[in-house]
Short mmCIF file of C-alpha atoms in Angstrom, two decimals:
data_model
loop_
_atom_site.label_atom_id
_atom_site.label_comp_id
_atom_site.label_asym_id
_atom_site.label_seq_id
_atom_site.Cartn_x
_atom_site.Cartn_y
_atom_site.Cartn_z
CA UNK I 1167 80.55 105.64 125.55
CA UNK I 1168 81.36 102.69 126.94
CA UNK I 1169 78.19 101.57 129.93
CA UNK I 1170 78.99 98.75 132.70
CA UNK I 1171 76.24 97.31 134.98
CA UNK I 1172 76.57 96.34 138.41
CA UNK I 1173 74.65 93.61 139.83
CA UNK I 1174 72.97 96.18 142.47
CA UNK I 1175 71.76 98.07 139.46
CA UNK I 1176 74.11 100.86 139.60
CA UNK I 1177 75.10 101.92 135.89
CA UNK I 1178 78.41 103.57 134.80
CA UNK I 1179 78.72 105.37 132.34
CA UNK I 1180 81.95 107.09 130.57
CA UNK I 1181 82.21 109.15 128.41
CA UNK I 1182 85.69 109.40 126.66
CA UNK I 1183 85.31 114.08 125.25
CA UNK I 1184 84.85 115.11 128.73
CA UNK I 1185 85.52 115.23 132.05
CA UNK I 1186 83.21 113.16 133.01
CA UNK I 1187 82.49 109.11 134.05
CA UNK I 1188 78.38 110.03 135.32
CA UNK I 1189 76.81 107.24 138.00
CA UNK I 1190 72.68 105.63 137.85
CA UNK I 1191 71.81 104.70 141.05
CA UNK I 1192 69.55 102.21 140.98
CA UNK I 1193 66.55 104.17 142.33
CA UNK I 1194 66.94 106.59 139.10
CA UNK I 1195 68.71 109.31 140.30
CA UNK I 1196 71.52 110.36 138.35
CA UNK I 1197 74.72 111.52 139.37
CA UNK I 1198 76.26 113.51 136.13
CA UNK I 1199 80.47 114.35 136.47
CA UNK I 1200 80.05 111.22 139.69
CA UNK I 1201 83.79 111.25 139.10
CA UNK I 1202 85.70 113.65 136.52
CA UNK I 1203 88.01 111.47 134.95
CA UNK I 1204 88.02 111.48 131.08
CA UNK I 1205 86.80 107.13 130.17
CA UNK I 1206 85.58 105.68 127.26
CA UNK I 1207 85.64 101.20 128.01
CA UNK I 1208 84.70 100.30 131.15
CA UNK I 1209 84.86 97.20 133.22
CA UNK I 1210 83.70 94.85 136.43
CA UNK I 1211 85.52 92.77 138.97
CA UNK I 1212 84.20 90.40 139.76
CA UNK I 1213 83.96 91.13 143.35
CA UNK I 1214 82.06 94.31 142.27
CA UNK I 1215 84.49 96.17 143.66
CA UNK I 1216 86.70 98.21 141.63
CA UNK I 1217 85.26 99.27 138.19
CA UNK I 1218 87.91 99.46 135.82
CA UNK I 1219 88.37 102.61 133.02
CA UNK I 1220 89.84 102.79 129.77
CA UNK I 1221 91.99 106.28 129.43
CA UNK I 1222 92.45 107.85 125.69
CA UNK I 1223 95.19 110.60 127.12
CA UNK I 1224 97.00 109.82 128.05
CA UNK I 1225 96.53 106.10 127.44
CA UNK I 1226 96.18 104.13 131.39
CA UNK I 1227 93.55 102.12 132.88
CA UNK I 1228 92.99 103.26 136.33
CA UNK I 1229 90.79 101.13 138.81
CA UNK I 1230 87.92 102.70 140.79
CA UNK I 1231 86.62 101.50 143.98
CA UNK I 1232 83.24 101.84 143.13
CA UNK I 1233 82.39 102.86 146.94
CA UNK I 1234 84.93 105.55 148.23
CA UNK I 1235 85.28 106.58 144.76
CA UNK I 1236 89.24 106.14 144.45
CA UNK I 1237 91.17 106.63 141.82
CA UNK I 1238 94.96 104.21 140.73
CA UNK I 1239 96.83 103.38 138.41
CA UNK I 1240 96.94 99.79 137.25
CA UNK I 1241 98.99 100.46 134.66
CA UNK I 1242 99.52 103.73 131.59
CA UNK I 1243 99.20 101.78 127.51
CA UNK I 1244 102.29 100.14 126.12
CA UNK I 1245 105.94 101.72 126.19
CA UNK I 1246 106.47 102.71 122.46
CA UNK I 1247 102.56 102.73 121.22
CA UNK I 1248 102.41 106.81 121.36
CA UNK I 1249 99.70 107.97 120.02
CA UNK I 1250 97.12 104.74 121.32
CA UNK I 1251 93.73 105.80 121.95
CA UNK I 1252 92.23 103.57 124.65
CA UNK I 1253 88.67 101.89 123.81
CA UNK I 1254 86.90 98.39 124.62
CA UNK I 1255 87.41 97.09 127.97
CA UNK I 1256 86.99 93.07 129.14
CA UNK I 1257 86.78 91.15 132.03
CA UNK I 1258 87.69 87.73 132.39
CA UNK I 1259 86.79 85.38 135.27
CA UNK I 1260 90.41 85.50 136.76
CA UNK I 1261 90.27 89.14 136.73
CA UNK I 1262 92.67 89.39 134.13
CA UNK I 1263 91.58 92.88 131.19
CA UNK I 1264 91.10 92.69 127.62
CA UNK I 1265 91.76 96.50 125.92
CA UNK I 1266 91.19 97.65 122.18
CA UNK I 1267 94.07 99.78 121.49
CA UNK I 1268 92.08 101.65 118.27
CA UNK I 1269 94.42 103.68 116.54
CA UNK I 1270 97.11 100.96 116.61
CA UNK I 1271 95.22 97.89 115.21
CA UNK I 1272 95.70 95.72 118.63
CA UNK I 1273 94.47 93.80 121.33
CA UNK I 1274 95.36 93.72 124.72
CA UNK I 1275 95.16 91.15 127.21
CA UNK I 1276 96.75 92.91 130.84
CA UNK I 1277 97.16 91.78 134.61
CA UNK I 1278 96.49 92.47 137.50
CA UNK I 1279 100.23 93.27 138.34
CA UNK I 1280 100.08 95.65 135.00
CA UNK I 1281 102.32 93.75 132.67
CA UNK I 1282 100.68 93.90 128.84
CA UNK I 1283 100.26 91.35 126.04
CA UNK I 1284 100.19 92.08 122.79
CA UNK I 1285 97.56 89.54 121.45
CA UNK I 1286 96.55 90.71 118.48
CA UNK I 1287 97.99 93.33 115.54
CA UNK I 1288 96.35 94.11 112.00
CA UNK I 1289 92.89 95.04 112.73
CA UNK I 1290 91.45 98.14 111.71
CA UNK I 1291 90.33 100.62 114.35
CA UNK I 1292 89.31 97.24 116.90
CA UNK I 1293 87.05 99.46 119.50
CA UNK I 1294 85.46 97.16 122.10
CA UNK I 1295 86.31 93.16 123.03
CA UNK I 1296 85.20 90.71 125.34
CA UNK I 1297 85.94 87.28 126.76
CA UNK I 1298 83.03 84.25 125.04
CA UNK I 1299 81.20 82.90 128.48
CA UNK I 1300 79.58 79.92 129.11
CA UNK I 1301 76.13 79.36 127.23
CA UNK I 1302 76.72 82.08 124.54
CA UNK I 1303 77.94 79.93 122.30
CA UNK I 1304 81.28 81.61 122.11
CA UNK I 1305 84.02 79.77 123.15
CA UNK I 1306 85.71 80.99 126.53
CA UNK I 1307 89.23 80.86 126.04
CA UNK I 1308 88.57 83.05 122.89
CA UNK I 1309 88.70 87.45 122.98
CA UNK I 1310 85.95 88.36 120.46
CA UNK I 1311 86.70 92.00 119.49
CA UNK I 1312 84.43 93.87 116.75
CA UNK I 1313 85.82 97.10 115.38
CA UNK I 1314 84.82 100.46 112.77
CA UNK I 1315 86.11 98.54 109.81
CA UNK I 1316 86.55 94.89 109.32
CA UNK I 1317 83.80 93.92 111.31
CA UNK I 1318 84.19 90.88 114.22
CA UNK I 1319 86.60 88.48 115.20
CA UNK I 1320 87.20 86.03 117.37
CA UNK I 1321 91.24 85.75 119.32
CA UNK I 1322 91.31 81.87 120.02
CA UNK I 1323 93.17 81.38 122.82
CA UNK I 1324 93.01 84.23 124.37
CA UNK I 1325 92.31 83.86 127.61
CA UNK I 1326 94.34 80.93 129.86
#
């Protein structure tokens, strides 16, 4: 479901329905099931040491040390959200994470300390989220969201 490429050429691929986070090394070696982890959205920290992973069930965000494969909990989904199904995951230059919550129709920001902030509500099945970037023609203070229902949305001022 998710795919991210590290600067060293390593690819990580998620599978939201199986306990499998796969890795493809720069030499082409495929490591299916590198981690037995149900995973969906993926994002790499800017220092490339940490792979952030959304998990749908139970809904939570985890951090994976790329070298050791150790997994730690960053945060469970916000309280009271019940069946949310975390989908896409993005990261900004400050290391803040942006999470698409599929069933709740929301987009959230997550701090490294595990604090949630709701940025958008009322979207139809948000699937992917990413902050704008320099030189791409998209505002660096906005996040952009694609959905399975309504298209592409900008959330201005979402990136501090």
